mmCIF file of C-alpha atoms in Angstrom:
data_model
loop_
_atom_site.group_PDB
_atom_site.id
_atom_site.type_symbol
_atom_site.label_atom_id
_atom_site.label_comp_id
_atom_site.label_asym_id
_atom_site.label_seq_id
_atom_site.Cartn_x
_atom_site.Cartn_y
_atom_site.Cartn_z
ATOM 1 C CA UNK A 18 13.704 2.116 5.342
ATOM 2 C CA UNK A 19 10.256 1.199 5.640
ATOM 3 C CA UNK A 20 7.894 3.247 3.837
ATOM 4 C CA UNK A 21 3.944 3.818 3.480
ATOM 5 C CA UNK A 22 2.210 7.275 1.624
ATOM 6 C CA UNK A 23 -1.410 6.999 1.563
ATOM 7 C CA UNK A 24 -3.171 8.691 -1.103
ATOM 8 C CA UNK A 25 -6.455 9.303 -2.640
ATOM 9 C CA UNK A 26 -8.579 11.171 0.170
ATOM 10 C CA UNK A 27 -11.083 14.051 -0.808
ATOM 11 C CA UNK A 28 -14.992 15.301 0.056
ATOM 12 C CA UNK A 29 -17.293 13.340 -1.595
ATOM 13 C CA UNK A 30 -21.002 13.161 -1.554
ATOM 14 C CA UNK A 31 -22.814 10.314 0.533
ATOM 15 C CA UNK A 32 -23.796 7.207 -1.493
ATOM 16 C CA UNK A 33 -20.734 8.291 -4.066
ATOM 17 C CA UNK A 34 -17.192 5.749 -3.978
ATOM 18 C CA UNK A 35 -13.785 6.871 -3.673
ATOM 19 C CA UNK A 36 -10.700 4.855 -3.760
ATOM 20 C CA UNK A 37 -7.511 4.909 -1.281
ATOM 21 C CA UNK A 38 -3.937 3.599 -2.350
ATOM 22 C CA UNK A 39 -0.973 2.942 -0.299
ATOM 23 C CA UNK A 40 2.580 3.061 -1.558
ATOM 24 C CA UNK A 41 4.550 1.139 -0.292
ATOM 25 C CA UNK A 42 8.588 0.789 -0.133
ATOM 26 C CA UNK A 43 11.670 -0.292 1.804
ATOM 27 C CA UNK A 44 10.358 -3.835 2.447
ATOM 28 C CA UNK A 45 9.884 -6.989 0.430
ATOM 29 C CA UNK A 46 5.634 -6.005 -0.204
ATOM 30 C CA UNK A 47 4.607 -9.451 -1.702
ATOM 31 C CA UNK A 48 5.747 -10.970 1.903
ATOM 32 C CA UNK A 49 3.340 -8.694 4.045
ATOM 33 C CA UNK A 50 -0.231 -8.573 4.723
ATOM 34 C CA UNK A 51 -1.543 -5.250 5.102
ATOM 35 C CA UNK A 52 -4.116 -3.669 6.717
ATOM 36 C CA UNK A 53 -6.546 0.122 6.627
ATOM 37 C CA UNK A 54 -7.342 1.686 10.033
ATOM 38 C CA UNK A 55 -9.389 4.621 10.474
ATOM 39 C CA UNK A 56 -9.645 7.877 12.637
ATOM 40 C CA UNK A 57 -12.789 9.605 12.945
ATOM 41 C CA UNK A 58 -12.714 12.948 13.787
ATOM 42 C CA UNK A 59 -11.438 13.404 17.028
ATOM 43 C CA UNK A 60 -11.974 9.768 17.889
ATOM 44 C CA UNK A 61 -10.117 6.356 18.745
ATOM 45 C CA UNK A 62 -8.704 4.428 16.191
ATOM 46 C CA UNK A 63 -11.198 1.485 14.369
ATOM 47 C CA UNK A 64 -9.363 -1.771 12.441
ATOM 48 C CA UNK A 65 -11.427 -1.382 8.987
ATOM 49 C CA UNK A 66 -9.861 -4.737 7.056
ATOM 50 C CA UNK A 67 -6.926 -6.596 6.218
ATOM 51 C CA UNK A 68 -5.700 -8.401 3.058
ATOM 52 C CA UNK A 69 -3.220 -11.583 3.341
ATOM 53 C CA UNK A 70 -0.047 -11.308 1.634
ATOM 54 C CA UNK A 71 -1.078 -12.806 -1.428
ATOM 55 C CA UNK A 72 -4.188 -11.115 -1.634
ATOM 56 C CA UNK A 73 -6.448 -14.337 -1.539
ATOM 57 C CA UNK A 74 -7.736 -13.377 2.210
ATOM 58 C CA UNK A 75 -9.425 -10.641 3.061
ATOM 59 C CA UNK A 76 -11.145 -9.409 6.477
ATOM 60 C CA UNK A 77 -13.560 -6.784 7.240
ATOM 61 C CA UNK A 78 -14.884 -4.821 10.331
ATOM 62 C CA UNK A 79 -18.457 -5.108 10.175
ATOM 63 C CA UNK A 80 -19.432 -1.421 9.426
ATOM 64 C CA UNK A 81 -17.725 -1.849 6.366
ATOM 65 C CA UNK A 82 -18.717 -5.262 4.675
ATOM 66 C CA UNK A 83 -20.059 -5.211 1.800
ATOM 67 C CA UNK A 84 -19.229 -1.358 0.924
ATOM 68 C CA UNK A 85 -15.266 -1.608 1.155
ATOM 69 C CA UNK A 86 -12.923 -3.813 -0.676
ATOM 70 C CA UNK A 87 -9.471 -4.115 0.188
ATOM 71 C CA UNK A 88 -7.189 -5.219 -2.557
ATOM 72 C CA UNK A 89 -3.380 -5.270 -3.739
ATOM 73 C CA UNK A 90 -0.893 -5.271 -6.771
ATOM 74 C CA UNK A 91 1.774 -6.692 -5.599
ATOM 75 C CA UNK A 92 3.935 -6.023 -8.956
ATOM 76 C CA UNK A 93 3.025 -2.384 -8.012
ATOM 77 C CA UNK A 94 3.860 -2.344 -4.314
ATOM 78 C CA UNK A 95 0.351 -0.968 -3.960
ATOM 79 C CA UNK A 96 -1.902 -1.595 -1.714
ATOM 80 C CA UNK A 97 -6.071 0.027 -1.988
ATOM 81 C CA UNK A 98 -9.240 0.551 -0.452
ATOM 82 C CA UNK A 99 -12.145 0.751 -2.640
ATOM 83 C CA UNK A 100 -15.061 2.395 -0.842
ATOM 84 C CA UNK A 101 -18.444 2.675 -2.125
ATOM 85 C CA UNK A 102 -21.874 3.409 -0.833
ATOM 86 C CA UNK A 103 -20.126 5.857 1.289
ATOM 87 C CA UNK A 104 -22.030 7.854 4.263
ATOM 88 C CA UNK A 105 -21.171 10.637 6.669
ATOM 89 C CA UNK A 106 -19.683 7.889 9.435
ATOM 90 C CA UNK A 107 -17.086 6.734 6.878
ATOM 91 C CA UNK A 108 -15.705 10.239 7.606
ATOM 92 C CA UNK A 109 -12.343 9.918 9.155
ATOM 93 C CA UNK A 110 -8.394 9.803 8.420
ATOM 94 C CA UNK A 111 -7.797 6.163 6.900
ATOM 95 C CA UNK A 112 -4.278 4.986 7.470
ATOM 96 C CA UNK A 113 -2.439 1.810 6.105
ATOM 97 C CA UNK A 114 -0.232 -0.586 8.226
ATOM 98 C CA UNK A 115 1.573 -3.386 7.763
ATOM 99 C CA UNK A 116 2.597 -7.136 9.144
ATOM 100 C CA UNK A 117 2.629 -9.602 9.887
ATOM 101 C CA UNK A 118 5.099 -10.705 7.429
ATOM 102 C CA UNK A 119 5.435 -14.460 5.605
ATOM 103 C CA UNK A 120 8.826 -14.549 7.896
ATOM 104 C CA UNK A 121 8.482 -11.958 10.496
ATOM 105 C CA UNK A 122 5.426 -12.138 12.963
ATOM 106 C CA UNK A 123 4.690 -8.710 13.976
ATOM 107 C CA UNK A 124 1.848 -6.654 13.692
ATOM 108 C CA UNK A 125 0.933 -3.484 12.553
ATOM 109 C CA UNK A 126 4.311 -2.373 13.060
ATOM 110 C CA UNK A 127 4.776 0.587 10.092
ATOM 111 C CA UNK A 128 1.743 3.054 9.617
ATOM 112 C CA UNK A 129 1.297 5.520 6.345
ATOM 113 C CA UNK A 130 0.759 9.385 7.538
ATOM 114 C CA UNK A 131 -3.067 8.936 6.366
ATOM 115 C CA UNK A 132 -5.474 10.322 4.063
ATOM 116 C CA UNK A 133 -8.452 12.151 5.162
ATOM 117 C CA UNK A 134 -12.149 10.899 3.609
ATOM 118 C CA UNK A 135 -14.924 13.610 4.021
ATOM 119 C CA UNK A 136 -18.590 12.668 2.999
ATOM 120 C CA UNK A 137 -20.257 15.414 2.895
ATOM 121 C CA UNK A 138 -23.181 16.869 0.731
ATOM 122 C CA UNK B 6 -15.763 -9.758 18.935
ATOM 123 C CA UNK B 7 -13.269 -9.216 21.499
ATOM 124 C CA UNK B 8 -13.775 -5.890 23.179
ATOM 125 C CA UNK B 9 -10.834 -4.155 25.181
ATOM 126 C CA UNK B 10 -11.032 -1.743 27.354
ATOM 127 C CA UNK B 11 -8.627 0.902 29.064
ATOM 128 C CA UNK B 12 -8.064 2.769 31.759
ATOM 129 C CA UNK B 13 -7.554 5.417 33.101
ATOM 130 C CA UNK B 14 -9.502 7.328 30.107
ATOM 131 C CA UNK B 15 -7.554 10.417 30.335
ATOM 132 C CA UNK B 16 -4.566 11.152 33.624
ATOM 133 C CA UNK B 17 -2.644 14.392 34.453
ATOM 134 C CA UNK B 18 1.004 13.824 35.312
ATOM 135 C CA UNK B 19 4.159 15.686 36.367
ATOM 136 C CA UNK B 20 7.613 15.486 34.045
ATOM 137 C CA UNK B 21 9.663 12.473 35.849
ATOM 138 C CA UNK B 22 6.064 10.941 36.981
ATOM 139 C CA UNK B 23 5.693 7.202 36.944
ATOM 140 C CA UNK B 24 2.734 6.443 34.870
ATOM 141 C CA UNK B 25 0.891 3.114 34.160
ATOM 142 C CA UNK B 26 -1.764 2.297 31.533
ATOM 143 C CA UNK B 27 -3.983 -0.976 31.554
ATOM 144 C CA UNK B 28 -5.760 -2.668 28.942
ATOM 145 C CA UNK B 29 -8.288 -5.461 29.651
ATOM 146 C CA UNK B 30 -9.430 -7.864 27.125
ATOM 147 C CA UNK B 31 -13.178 -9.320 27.160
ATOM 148 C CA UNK B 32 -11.628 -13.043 26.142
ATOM 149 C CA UNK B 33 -7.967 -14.594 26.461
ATOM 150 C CA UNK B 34 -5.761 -13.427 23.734
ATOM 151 C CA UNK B 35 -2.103 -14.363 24.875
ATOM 152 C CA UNK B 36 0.218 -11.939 24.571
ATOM 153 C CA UNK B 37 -1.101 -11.085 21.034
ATOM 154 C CA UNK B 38 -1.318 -7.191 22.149
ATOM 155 C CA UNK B 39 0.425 -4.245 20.879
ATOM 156 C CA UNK B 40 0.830 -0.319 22.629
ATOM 157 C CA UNK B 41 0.855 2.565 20.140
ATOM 158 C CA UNK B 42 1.571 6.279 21.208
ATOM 159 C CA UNK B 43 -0.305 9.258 18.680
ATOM 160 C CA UNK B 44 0.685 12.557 18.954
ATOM 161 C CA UNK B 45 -1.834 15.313 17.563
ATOM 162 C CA UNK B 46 -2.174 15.010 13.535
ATOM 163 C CA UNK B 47 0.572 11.938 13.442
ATOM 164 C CA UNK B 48 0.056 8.226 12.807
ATOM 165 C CA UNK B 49 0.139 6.178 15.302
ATOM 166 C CA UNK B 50 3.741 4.673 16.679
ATOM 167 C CA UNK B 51 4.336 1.601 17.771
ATOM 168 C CA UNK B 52 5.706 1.051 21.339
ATOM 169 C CA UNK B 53 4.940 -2.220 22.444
ATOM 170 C CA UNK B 54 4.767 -5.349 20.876
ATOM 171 C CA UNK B 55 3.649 -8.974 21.595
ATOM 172 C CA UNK B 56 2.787 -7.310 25.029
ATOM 173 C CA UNK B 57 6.063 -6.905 26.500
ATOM 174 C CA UNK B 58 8.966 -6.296 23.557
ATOM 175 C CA UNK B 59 10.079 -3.237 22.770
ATOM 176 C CA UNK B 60 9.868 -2.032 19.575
ATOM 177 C CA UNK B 61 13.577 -0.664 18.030
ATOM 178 C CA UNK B 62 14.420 3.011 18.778
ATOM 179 C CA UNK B 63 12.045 3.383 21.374
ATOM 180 C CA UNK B 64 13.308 4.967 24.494
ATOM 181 C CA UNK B 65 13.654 1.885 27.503
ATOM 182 C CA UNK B 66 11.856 4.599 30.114
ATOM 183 C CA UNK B 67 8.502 2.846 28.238
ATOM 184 C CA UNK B 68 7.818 -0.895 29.316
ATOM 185 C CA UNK B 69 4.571 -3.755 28.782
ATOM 186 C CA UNK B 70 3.684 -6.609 30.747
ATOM 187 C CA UNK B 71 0.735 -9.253 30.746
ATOM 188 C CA UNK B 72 -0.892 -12.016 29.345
ATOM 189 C CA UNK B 73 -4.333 -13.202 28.979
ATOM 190 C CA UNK B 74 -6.586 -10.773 29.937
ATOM 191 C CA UNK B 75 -5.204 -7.671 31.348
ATOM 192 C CA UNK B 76 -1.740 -5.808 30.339
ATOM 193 C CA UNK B 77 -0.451 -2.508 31.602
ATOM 194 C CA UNK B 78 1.968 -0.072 29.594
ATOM 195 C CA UNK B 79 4.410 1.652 32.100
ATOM 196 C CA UNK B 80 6.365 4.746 31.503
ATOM 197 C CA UNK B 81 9.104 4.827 33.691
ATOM 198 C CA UNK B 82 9.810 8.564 34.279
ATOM 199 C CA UNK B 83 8.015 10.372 32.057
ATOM 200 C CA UNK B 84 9.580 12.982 29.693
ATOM 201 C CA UNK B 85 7.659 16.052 27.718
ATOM 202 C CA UNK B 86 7.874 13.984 24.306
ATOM 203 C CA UNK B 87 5.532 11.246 25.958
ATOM 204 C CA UNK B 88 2.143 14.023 26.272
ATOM 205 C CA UNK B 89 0.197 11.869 23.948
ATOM 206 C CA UNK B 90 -2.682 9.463 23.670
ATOM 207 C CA UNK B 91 -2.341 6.118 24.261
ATOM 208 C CA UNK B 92 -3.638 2.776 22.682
ATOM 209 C CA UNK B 93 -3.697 -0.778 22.764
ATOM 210 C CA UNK B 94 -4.732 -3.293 19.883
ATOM 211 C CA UNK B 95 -5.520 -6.789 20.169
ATOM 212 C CA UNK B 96 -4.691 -8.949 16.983
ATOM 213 C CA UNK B 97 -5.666 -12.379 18.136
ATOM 214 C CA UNK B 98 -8.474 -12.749 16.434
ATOM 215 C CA UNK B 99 -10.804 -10.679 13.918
ATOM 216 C CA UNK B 100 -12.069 -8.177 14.200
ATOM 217 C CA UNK B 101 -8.988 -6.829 15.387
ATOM 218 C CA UNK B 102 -9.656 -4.414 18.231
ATOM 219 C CA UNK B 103 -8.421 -1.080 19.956
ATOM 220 C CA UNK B 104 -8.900 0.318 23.359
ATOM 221 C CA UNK B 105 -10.378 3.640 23.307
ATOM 222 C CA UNK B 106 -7.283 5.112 24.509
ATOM 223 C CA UNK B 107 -6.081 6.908 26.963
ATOM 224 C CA UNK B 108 -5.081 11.006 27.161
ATOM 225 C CA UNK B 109 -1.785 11.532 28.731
ATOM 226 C CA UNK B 110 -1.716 15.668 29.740
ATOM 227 C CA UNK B 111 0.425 17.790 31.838
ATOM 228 C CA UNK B 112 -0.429 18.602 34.893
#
């Protein structure tokens, strides 16, 4: 069965970096793109970016461009969120999702359980 | 950006209650919509997808409709397992974009 553990979370201080993985399994990876969504704190949920399936496109919400990178090894069934220049609105519970796939269409369909990213001084 | 919106915010209903959701889009985005349930300190599930399928394993009591603009999520007769916030995401084009949800609570 489809599988996704996210991993990596912690406090860290504003302006510091921190870096997210996703492990994926059940599921041909290399086939999927693959996407981080965030939770704030007793918010909605925000679309943060998404990575194609062979890694060579990449989207971003704009509140993250240019601080996050979203990256993948796909010999590693890993997917990761490198986030630097972090500040205390980055706070939240950063899940990753997957789809569509290279033969299946739909979205978002298989979540991690999420990691939870405090910045806090 | 494509901004969607949802409503009610937050409803009150009765077990067996017939309850219906809508989600409005700013801009035409087909049926490229999905419904998610999230339940306090879960992930998010996936109900609904290209605005009207079922996902597998959910229960039938939960149905979608639309196309375009607007889209509603129906629950048929609703159950205790369905007390949960609601949300729609649009992935037609990026930024992909939720709804702000909507708080389903037992009156």
């Amino acid at each position: 069965q489809v599988q996704l553990v996210d991993s990596g979370g912690g406090v860290v201080q504003p302006g510091r970096s921190l870096r997210l993985s996703c492990a994926a399994s059940g599921f041909t990876f290399n086939t999927y793109a693959m996407h981080w969504v965030r939770q704030a704190p007793g918010k909605g949920l925000e679309w943060v970016a998404t990575i194609s399936y062979d890694g060579n496109n990449n989207h971003y919400a704009d509140s993250v461009k240019g601080r996050f990178t979203i990256s993948r090894e796909n010999s590693k069934n890993t997917l990761f969120l490198q986030m630097n220049s972090l500040r205390a609105e980055d706070t939240a519970v950063y899940y990753c999702a997957r789809g569509p796939g290279y033969y299946d269409s739909s979205y978002l369909d298989h979540w991690g359980q999420g990691t939870l990213v405090t910045v806090s001084s | 950006d494509i901004q969607m919106t949802q409503s009610p915010s937050s409803l009150s209903a009765s077990v067996g209650d017939r309850v219906t959701i809508t989600c409005r889009a700013s801009q035409g985005i087909r049926n490229d919509l999905g419904w998610y349930q999230q339940k306090p300190g879960k992930a998010p599930k996936r109900l609904i997808y290209a605005a009207s399928s079922l996902q597998s394993g959910v229960p039938s009591r939960f149905s979608g409709s639309g196309s375009g603009t607007e889209f509603t999520l129906t629950i048929s007769s609703l159950q205790p397992e369905d007390f949960a916030t609601y949300y729609c995401l649009q992935h037609n084009s990026y930024p992909f974009t939720f709804g702000p949800g909507t708080k389903v609570d037992i009156k």
